[in-house]
Each structure stands twice: as C-alpha cells, then as structure tokens.
Tab-separated table of N, CA and C in Angstrom:
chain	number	residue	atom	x	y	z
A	1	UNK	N	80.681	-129.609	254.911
A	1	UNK	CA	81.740	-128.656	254.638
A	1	UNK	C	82.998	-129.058	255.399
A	2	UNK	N	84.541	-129.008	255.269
A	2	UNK	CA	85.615	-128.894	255.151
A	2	UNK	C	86.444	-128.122	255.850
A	3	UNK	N	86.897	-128.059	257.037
A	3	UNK	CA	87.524	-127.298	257.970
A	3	UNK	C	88.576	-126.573	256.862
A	4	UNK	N	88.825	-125.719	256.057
A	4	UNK	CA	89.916	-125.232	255.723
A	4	UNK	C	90.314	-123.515	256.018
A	5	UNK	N	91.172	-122.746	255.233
A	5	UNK	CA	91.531	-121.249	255.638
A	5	UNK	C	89.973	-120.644	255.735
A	6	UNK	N	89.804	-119.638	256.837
A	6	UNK	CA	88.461	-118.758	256.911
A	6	UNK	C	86.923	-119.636	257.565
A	7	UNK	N	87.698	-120.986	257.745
A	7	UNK	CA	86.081	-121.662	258.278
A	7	UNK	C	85.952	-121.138	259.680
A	8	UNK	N	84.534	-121.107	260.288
A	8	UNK	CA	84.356	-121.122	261.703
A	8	UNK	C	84.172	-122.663	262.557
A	9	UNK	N	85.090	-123.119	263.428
A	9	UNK	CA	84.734	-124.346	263.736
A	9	UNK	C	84.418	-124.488	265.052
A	10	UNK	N	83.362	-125.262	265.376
A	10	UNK	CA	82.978	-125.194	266.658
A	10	UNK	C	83.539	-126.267	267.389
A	11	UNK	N	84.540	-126.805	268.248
A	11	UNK	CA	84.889	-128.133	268.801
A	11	UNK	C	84.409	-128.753	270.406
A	12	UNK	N	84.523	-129.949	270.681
A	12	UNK	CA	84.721	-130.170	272.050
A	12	UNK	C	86.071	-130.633	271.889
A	13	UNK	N	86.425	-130.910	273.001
A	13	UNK	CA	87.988	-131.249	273.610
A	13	UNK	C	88.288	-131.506	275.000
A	14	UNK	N	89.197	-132.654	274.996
A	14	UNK	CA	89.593	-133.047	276.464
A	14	UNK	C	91.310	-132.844	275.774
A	15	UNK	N	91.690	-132.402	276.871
A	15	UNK	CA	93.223	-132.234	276.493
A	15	UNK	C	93.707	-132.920	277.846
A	16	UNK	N	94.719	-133.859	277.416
A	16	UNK	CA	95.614	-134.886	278.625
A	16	UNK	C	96.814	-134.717	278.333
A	17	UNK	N	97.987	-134.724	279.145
A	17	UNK	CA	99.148	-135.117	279.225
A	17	UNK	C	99.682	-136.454	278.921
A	18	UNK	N	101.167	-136.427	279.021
A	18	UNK	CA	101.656	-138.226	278.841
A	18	UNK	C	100.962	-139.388	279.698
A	19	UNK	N	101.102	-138.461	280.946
A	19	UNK	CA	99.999	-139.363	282.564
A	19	UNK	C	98.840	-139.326	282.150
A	20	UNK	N	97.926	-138.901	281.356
A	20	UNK	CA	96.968	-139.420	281.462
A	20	UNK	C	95.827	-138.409	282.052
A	21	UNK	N	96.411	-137.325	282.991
A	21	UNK	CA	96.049	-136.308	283.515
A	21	UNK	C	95.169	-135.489	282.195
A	22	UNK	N	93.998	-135.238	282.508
A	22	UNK	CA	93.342	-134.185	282.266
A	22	UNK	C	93.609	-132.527	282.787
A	23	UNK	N	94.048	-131.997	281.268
A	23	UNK	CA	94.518	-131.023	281.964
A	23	UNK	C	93.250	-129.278	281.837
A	24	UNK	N	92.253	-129.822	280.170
A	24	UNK	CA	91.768	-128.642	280.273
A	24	UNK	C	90.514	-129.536	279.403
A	25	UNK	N	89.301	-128.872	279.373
A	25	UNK	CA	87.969	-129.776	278.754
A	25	UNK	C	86.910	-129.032	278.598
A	26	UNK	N	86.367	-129.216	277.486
A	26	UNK	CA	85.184	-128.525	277.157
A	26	UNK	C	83.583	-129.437	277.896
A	27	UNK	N	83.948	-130.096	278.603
A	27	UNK	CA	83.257	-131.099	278.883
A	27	UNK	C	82.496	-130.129	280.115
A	28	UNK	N	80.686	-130.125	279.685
A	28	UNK	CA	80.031	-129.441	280.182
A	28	UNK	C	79.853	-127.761	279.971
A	29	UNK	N	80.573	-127.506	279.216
A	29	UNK	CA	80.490	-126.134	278.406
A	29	UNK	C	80.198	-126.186	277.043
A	30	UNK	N	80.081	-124.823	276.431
A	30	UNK	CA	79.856	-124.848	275.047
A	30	UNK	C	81.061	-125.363	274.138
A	31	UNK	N	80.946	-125.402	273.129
A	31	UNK	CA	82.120	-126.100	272.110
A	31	UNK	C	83.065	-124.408	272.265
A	32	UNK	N	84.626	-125.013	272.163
A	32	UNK	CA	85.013	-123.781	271.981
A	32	UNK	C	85.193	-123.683	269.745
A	33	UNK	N	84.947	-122.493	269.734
A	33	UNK	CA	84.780	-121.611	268.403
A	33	UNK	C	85.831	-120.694	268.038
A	34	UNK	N	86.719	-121.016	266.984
A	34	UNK	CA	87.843	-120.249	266.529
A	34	UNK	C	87.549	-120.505	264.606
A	35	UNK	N	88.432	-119.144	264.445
A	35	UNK	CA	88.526	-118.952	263.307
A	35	UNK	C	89.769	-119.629	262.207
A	36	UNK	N	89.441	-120.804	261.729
A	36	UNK	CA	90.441	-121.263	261.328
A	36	UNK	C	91.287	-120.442	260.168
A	37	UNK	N	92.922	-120.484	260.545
A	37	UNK	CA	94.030	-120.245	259.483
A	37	UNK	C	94.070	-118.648	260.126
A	38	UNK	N	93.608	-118.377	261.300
A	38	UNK	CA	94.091	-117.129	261.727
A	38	UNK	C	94.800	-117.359	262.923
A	39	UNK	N	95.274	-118.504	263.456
A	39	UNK	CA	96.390	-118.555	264.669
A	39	UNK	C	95.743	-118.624	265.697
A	40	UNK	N	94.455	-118.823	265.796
A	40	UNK	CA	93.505	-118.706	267.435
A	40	UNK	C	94.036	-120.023	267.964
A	41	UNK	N	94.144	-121.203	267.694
A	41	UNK	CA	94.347	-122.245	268.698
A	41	UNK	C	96.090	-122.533	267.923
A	42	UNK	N	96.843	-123.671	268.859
A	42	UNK	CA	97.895	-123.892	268.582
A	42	UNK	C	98.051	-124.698	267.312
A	43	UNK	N	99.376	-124.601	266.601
A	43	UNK	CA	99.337	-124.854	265.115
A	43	UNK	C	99.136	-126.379	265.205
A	44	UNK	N	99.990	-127.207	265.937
A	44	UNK	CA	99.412	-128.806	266.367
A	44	UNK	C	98.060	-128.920	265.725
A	45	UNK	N	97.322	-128.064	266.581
A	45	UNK	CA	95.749	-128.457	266.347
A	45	UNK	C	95.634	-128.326	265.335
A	46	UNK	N	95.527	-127.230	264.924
A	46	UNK	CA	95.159	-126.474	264.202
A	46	UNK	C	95.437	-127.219	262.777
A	47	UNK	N	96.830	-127.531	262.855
A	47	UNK	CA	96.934	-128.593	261.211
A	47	UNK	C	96.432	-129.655	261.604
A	48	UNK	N	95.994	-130.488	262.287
A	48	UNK	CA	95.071	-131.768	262.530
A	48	UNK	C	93.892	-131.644	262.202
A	49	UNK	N	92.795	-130.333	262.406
A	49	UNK	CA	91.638	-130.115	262.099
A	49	UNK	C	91.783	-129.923	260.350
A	50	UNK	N	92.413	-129.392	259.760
A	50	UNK	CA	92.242	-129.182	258.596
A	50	UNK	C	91.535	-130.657	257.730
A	51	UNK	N	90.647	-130.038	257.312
A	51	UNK	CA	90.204	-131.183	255.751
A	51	UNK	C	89.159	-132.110	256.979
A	52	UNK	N	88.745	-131.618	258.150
A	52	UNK	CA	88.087	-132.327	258.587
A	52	UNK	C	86.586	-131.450	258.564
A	53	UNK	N	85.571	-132.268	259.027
A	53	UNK	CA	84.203	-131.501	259.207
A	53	UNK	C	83.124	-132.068	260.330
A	54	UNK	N	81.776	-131.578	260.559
A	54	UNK	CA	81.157	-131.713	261.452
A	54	UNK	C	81.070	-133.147	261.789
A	55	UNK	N	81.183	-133.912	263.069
A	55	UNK	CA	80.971	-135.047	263.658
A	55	UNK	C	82.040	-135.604	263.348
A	56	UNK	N	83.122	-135.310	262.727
A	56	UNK	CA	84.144	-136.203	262.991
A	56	UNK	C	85.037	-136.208	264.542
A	57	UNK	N	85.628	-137.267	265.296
A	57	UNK	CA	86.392	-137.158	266.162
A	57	UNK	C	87.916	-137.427	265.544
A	58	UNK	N	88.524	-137.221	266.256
A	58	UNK	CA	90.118	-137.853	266.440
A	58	UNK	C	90.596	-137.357	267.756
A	59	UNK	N	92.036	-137.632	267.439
A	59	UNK	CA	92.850	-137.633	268.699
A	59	UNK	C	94.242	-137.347	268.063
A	60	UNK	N	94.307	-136.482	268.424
A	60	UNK	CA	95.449	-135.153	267.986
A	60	UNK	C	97.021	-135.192	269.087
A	61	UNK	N	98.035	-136.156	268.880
A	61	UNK	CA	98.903	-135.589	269.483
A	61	UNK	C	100.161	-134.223	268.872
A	62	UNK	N	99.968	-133.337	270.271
A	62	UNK	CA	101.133	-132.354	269.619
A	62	UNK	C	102.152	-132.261	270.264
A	63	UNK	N	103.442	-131.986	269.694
A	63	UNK	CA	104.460	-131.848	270.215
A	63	UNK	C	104.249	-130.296	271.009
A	64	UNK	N	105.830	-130.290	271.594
A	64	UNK	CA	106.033	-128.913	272.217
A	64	UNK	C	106.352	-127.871	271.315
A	65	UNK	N	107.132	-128.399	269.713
A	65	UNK	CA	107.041	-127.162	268.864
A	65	UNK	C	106.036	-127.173	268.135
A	66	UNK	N	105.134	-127.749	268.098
A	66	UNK	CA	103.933	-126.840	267.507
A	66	UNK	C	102.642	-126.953	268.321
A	67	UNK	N	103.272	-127.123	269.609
A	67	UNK	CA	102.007	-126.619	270.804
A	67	UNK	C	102.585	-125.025	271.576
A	68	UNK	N	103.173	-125.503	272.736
A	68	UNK	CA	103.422	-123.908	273.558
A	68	UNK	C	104.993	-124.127	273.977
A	69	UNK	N	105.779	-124.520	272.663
A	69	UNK	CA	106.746	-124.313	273.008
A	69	UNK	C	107.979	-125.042	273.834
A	70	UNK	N	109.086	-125.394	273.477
A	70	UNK	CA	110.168	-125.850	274.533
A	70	UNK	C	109.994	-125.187	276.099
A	71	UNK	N	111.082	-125.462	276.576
A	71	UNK	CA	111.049	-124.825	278.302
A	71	UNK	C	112.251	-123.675	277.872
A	72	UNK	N	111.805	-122.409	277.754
A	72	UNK	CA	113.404	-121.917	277.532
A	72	UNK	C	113.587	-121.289	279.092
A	73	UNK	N	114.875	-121.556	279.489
A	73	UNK	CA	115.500	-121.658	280.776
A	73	UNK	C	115.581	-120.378	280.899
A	74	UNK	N	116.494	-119.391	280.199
A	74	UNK	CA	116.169	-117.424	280.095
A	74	UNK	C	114.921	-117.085	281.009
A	75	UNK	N	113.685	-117.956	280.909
A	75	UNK	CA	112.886	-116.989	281.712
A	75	UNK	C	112.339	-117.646	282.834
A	76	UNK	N	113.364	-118.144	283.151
A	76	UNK	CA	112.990	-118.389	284.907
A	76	UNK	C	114.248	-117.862	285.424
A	77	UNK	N	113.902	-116.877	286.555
A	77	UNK	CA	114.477	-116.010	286.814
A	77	UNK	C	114.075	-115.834	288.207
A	78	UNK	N	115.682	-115.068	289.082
A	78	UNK	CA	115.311	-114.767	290.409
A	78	UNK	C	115.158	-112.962	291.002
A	79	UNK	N	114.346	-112.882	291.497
A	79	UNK	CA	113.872	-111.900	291.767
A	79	UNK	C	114.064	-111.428	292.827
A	80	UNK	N	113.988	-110.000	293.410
A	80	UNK	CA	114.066	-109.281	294.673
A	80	UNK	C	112.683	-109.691	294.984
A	81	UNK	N	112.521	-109.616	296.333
A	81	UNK	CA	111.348	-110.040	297.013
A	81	UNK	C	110.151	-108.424	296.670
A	82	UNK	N	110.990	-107.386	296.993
A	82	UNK	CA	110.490	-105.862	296.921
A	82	UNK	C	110.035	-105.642	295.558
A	83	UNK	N	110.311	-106.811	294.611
A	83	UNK	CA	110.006	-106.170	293.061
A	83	UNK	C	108.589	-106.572	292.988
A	84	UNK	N	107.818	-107.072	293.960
A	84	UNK	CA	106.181	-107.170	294.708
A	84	UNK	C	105.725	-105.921	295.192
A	85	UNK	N	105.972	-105.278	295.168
A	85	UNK	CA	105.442	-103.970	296.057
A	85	UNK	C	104.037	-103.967	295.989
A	86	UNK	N	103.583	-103.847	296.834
A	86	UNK	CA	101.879	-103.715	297.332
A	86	UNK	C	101.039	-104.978	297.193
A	87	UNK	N	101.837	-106.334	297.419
A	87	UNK	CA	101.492	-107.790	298.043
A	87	UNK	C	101.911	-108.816	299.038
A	88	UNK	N	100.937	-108.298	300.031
A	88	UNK	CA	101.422	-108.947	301.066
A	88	UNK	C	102.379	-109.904	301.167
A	89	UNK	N	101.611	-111.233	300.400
A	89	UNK	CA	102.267	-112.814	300.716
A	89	UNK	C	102.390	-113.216	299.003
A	90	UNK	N	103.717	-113.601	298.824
A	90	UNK	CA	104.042	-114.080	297.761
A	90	UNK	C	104.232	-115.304	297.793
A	91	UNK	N	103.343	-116.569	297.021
A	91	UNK	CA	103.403	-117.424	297.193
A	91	UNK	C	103.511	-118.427	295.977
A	92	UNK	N	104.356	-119.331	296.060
A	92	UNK	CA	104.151	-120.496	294.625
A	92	UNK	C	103.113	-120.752	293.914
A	93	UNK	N	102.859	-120.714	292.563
A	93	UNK	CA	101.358	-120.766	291.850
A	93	UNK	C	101.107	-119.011	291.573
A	94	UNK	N	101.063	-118.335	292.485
A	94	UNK	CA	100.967	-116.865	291.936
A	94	UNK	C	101.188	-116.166	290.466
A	95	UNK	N	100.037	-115.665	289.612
A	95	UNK	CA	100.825	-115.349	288.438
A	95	UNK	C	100.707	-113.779	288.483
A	96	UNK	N	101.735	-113.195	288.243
A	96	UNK	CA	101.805	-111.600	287.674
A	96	UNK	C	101.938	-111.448	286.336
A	97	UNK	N	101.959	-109.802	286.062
A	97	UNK	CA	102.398	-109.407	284.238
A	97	UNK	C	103.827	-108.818	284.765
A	98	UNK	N	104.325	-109.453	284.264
A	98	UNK	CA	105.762	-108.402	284.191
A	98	UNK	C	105.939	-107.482	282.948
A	99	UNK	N	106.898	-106.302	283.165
A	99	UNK	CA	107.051	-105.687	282.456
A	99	UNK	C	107.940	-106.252	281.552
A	100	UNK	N	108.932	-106.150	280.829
A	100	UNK	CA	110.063	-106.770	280.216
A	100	UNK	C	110.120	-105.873	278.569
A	101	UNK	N	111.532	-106.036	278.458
A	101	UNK	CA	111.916	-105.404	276.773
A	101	UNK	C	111.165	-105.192	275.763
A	102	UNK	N	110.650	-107.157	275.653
A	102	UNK	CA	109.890	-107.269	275.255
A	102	UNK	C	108.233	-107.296	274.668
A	103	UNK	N	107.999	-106.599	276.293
A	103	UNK	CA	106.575	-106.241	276.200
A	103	UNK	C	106.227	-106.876	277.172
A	104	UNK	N	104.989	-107.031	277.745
A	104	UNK	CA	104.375	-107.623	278.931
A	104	UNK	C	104.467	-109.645	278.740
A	105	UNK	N	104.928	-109.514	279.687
A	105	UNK	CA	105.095	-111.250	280.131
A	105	UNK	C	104.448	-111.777	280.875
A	106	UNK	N	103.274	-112.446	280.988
A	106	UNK	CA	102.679	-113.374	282.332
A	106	UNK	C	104.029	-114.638	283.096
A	107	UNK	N	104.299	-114.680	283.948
A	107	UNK	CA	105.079	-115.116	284.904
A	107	UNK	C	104.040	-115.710	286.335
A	108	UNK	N	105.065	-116.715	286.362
A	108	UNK	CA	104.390	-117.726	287.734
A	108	UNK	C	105.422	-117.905	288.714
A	109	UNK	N	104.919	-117.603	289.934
A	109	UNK	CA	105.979	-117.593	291.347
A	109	UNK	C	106.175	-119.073	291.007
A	110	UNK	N	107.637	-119.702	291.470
A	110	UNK	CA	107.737	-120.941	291.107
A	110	UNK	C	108.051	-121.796	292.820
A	111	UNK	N	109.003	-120.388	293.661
A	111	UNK	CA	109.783	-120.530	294.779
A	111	UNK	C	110.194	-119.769	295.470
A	112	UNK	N	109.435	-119.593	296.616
A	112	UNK	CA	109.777	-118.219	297.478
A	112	UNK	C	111.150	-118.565	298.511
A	113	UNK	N	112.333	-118.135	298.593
A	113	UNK	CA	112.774	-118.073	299.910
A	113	UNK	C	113.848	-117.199	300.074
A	114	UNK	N	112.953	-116.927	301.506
A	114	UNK	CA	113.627	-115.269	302.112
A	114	UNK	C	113.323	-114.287	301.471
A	115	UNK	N	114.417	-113.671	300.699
A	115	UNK	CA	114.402	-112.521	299.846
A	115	UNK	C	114.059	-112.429	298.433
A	116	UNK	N	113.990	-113.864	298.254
A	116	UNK	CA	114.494	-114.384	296.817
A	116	UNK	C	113.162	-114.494	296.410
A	117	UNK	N	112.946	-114.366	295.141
A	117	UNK	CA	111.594	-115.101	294.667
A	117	UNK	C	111.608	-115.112	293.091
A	118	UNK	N	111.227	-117.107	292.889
A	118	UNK	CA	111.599	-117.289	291.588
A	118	UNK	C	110.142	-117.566	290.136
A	119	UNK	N	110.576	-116.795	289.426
A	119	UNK	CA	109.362	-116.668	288.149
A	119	UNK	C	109.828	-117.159	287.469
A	120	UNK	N	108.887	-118.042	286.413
A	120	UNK	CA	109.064	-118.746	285.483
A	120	UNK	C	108.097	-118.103	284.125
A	121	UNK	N	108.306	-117.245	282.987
A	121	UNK	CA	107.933	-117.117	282.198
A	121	UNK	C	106.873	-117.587	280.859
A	122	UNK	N	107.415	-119.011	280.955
A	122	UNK	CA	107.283	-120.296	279.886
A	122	UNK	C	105.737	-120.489	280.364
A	123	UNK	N	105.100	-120.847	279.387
A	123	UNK	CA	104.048	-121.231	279.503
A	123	UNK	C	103.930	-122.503	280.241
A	124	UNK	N	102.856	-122.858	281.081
A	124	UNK	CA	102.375	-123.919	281.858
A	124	UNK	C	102.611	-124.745	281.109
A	125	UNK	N	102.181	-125.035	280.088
A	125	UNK	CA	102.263	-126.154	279.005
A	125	UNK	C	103.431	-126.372	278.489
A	126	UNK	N	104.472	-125.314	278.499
A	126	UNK	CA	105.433	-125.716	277.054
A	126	UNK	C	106.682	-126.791	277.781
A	127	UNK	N	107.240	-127.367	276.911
A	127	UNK	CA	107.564	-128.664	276.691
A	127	UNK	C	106.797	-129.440	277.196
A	128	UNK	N	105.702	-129.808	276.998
A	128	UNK	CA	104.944	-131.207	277.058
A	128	UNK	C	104.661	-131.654	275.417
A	129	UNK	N	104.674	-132.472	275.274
A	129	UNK	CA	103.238	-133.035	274.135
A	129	UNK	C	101.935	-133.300	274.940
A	130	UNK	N	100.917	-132.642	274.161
A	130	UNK	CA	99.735	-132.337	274.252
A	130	UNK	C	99.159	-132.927	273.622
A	131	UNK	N	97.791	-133.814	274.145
A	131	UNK	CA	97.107	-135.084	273.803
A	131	UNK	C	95.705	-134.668	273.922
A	132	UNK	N	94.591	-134.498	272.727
A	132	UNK	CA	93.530	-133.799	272.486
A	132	UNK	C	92.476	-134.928	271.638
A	133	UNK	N	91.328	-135.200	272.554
A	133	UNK	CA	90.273	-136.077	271.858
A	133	UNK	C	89.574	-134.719	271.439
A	134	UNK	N	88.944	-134.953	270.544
A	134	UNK	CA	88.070	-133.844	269.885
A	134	UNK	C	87.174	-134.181	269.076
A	135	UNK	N	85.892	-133.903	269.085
A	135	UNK	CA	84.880	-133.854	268.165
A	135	UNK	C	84.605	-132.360	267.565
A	136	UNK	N	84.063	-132.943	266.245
A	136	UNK	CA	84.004	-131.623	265.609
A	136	UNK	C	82.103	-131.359	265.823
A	137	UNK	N	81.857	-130.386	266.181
A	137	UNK	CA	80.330	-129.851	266.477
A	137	UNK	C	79.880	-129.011	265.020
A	138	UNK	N	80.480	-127.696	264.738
A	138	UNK	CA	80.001	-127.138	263.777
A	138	UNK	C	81.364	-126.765	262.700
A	139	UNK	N	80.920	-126.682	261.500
A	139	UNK	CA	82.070	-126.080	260.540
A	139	UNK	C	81.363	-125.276	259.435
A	140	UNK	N	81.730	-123.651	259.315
A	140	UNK	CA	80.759	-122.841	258.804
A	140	UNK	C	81.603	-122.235	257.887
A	141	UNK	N	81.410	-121.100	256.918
A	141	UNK	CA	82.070	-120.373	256.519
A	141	UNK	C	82.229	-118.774	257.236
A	142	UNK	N	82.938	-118.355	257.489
A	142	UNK	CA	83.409	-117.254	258.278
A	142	UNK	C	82.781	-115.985	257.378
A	143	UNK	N	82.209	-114.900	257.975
A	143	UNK	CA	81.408	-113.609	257.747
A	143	UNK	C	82.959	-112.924	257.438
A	144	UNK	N	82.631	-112.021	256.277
A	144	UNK	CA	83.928	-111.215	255.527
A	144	UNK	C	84.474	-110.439	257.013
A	145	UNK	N	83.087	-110.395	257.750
A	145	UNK	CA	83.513	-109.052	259.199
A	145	UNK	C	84.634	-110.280	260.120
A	146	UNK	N	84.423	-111.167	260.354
A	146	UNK	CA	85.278	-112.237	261.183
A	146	UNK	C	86.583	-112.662	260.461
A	147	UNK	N	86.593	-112.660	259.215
A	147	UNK	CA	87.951	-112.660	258.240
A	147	UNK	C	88.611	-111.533	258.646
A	148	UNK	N	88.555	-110.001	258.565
A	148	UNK	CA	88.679	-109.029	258.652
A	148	UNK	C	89.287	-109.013	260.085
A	149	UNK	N	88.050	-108.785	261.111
A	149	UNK	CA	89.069	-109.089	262.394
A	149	UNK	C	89.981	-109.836	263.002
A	150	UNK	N	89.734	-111.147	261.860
A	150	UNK	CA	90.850	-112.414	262.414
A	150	UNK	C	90.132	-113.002	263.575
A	151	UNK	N	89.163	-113.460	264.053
A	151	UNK	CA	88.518	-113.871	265.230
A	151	UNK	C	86.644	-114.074	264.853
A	152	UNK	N	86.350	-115.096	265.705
A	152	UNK	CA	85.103	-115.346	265.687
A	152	UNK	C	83.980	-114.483	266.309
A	153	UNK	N	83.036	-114.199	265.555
A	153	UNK	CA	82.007	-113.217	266.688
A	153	UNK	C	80.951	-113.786	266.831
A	154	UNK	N	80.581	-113.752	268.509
A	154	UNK	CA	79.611	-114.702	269.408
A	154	UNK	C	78.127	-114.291	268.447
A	155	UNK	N	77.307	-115.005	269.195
A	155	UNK	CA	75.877	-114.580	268.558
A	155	UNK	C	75.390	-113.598	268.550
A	156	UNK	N	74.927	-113.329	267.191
A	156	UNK	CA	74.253	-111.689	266.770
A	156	UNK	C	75.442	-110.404	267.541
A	157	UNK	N	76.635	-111.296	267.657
A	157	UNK	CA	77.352	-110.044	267.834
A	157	UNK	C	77.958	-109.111	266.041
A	158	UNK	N	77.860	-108.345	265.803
A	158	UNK	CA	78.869	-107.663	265.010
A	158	UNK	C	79.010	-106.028	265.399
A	159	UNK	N	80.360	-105.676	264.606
A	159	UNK	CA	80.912	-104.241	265.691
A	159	UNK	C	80.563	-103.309	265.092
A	160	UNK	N	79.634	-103.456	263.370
A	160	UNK	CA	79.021	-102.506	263.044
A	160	UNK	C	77.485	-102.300	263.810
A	161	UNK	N	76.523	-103.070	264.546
A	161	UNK	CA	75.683	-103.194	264.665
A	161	UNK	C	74.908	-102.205	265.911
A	162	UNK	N	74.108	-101.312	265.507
A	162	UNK	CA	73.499	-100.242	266.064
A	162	UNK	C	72.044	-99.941	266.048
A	163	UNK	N	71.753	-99.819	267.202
A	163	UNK	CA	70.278	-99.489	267.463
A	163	UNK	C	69.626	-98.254	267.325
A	164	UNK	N	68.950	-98.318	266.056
A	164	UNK	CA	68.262	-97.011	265.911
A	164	UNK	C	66.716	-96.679	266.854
C-alpha cells in the first residue's frame, strides 16, 4: 500500500542539520505514527512520504518554508525581569508559555542581563533546512474514527470504547 490522503504511517527517523549534528531520532524507540494529509508532521515531510510505502528509505531534505519556518525577528523580544513572577533564577535555555494577542506562545530565555531578559518565540528549528533519513515501517489505511479526529489512535485505543 501507498502512503497517500488518510493513510496511517509508521516511520523511523534521524533528523540532522547542515553540520551534520543529530538533532532528534527515533533510534531506539517506537516508529513515530501520524495520520497522513492531516498536518501532523511538517509539510517538507510530509510531501516526500507521499506515493511511498512500507520498507522504503530516503532522505528528505526540507527547507525552512516548508519545515518550521523563517526566523521572524518580531518575536524575540526584551522583557522586564518581574514579568517572571514566582521564579527564582531565570536562565538561558528556559522555556515558558506566554500569553500574547495571539494566543499562547512557547518562548525560550535567549539572554539574561540585569533587568532585562530576552525571549525568542521562533521555533528551535525555524530557519534551518532539515535533513531526515527515514524508513518507512508500516502504511495502513486510517479507521473512519482517526479520519474524523484528524490524528492517529495508539493500540486498542478508541474514544467510543466502554466497558460493560
């Protein structure tokens, strides 16, 4: 079968940077499992897997617009030190939710000093190209209930399912 809209696909993956750096890996875990043509992994991938099926590999490079994005500069931003309230030590690497207009934002301390303290919005990843070996493990057809929710459901999970 044919990775296309509504399949369930099971993958491994090593994801590297330009260096060479390993940055995230299924290596020693289960395959990760998404519902294809519903937006679960980034579109990069996501159009690379298409028309493919079980045991095939490749090697998927993605850009930053159709991985996580340019660097947009807007959301790195400097902050009152007090806009922490009830954390001790604020330190670089730190991530919070911010509130924002827009709705909740994950943000990363980038640079503490003195009073100042600077968050960066942008995803860890965005502007890189993203470099993905991948084998394909399973490719299924998706349960009308996993179409429906837009997402894959683990084993013998479903949300109608009740014990009499």
């Amino acid at each position: 079968m044919q990775i296309a809209q509504n399949s369930v696909v099971a993958f491994h993956y090593t994801l590297t940077n330009d260096a060479g750096e390993v940055l995230d890996s299924s290596e020693g875990r289960e395959p990760l499992t998404y519902l294809h043509g519903a937006g679960n992994i980034i579109p990069g991938l996501e159009k690379e897997m298409e028309g493919r099926a079980a045991g095939d590999k490749l090697q998927a490079q993605v850009t930053p617009e159709e991985g996580y994005g340019e660097v947009q500069p807007q959301l790195v931003q400097e902050v009152p030190r007090d806009a922490f309230q009830g954390v001790e030590n604020v330190e670089a690497g730190m991530q919070f939710q911010a509130q924002t207009q827009g709705g909740p934002l994950m943000v990363t301390v980038t640079k503490v000093e003195g009073d100042t303290v600077t968050v960066d919005g942008n995803h860890p990843l965005a502007g890189q190209q993203l470099n993905f070996d991948v084998e394909i493990a399973e490719v299924r057809e998706a349960s009308q209930e996993e179409i429906e929710h837009g997402h894959v459901h683990g084993e013998g999970e479903s949300e109608g399912d009740q014990e009499h």
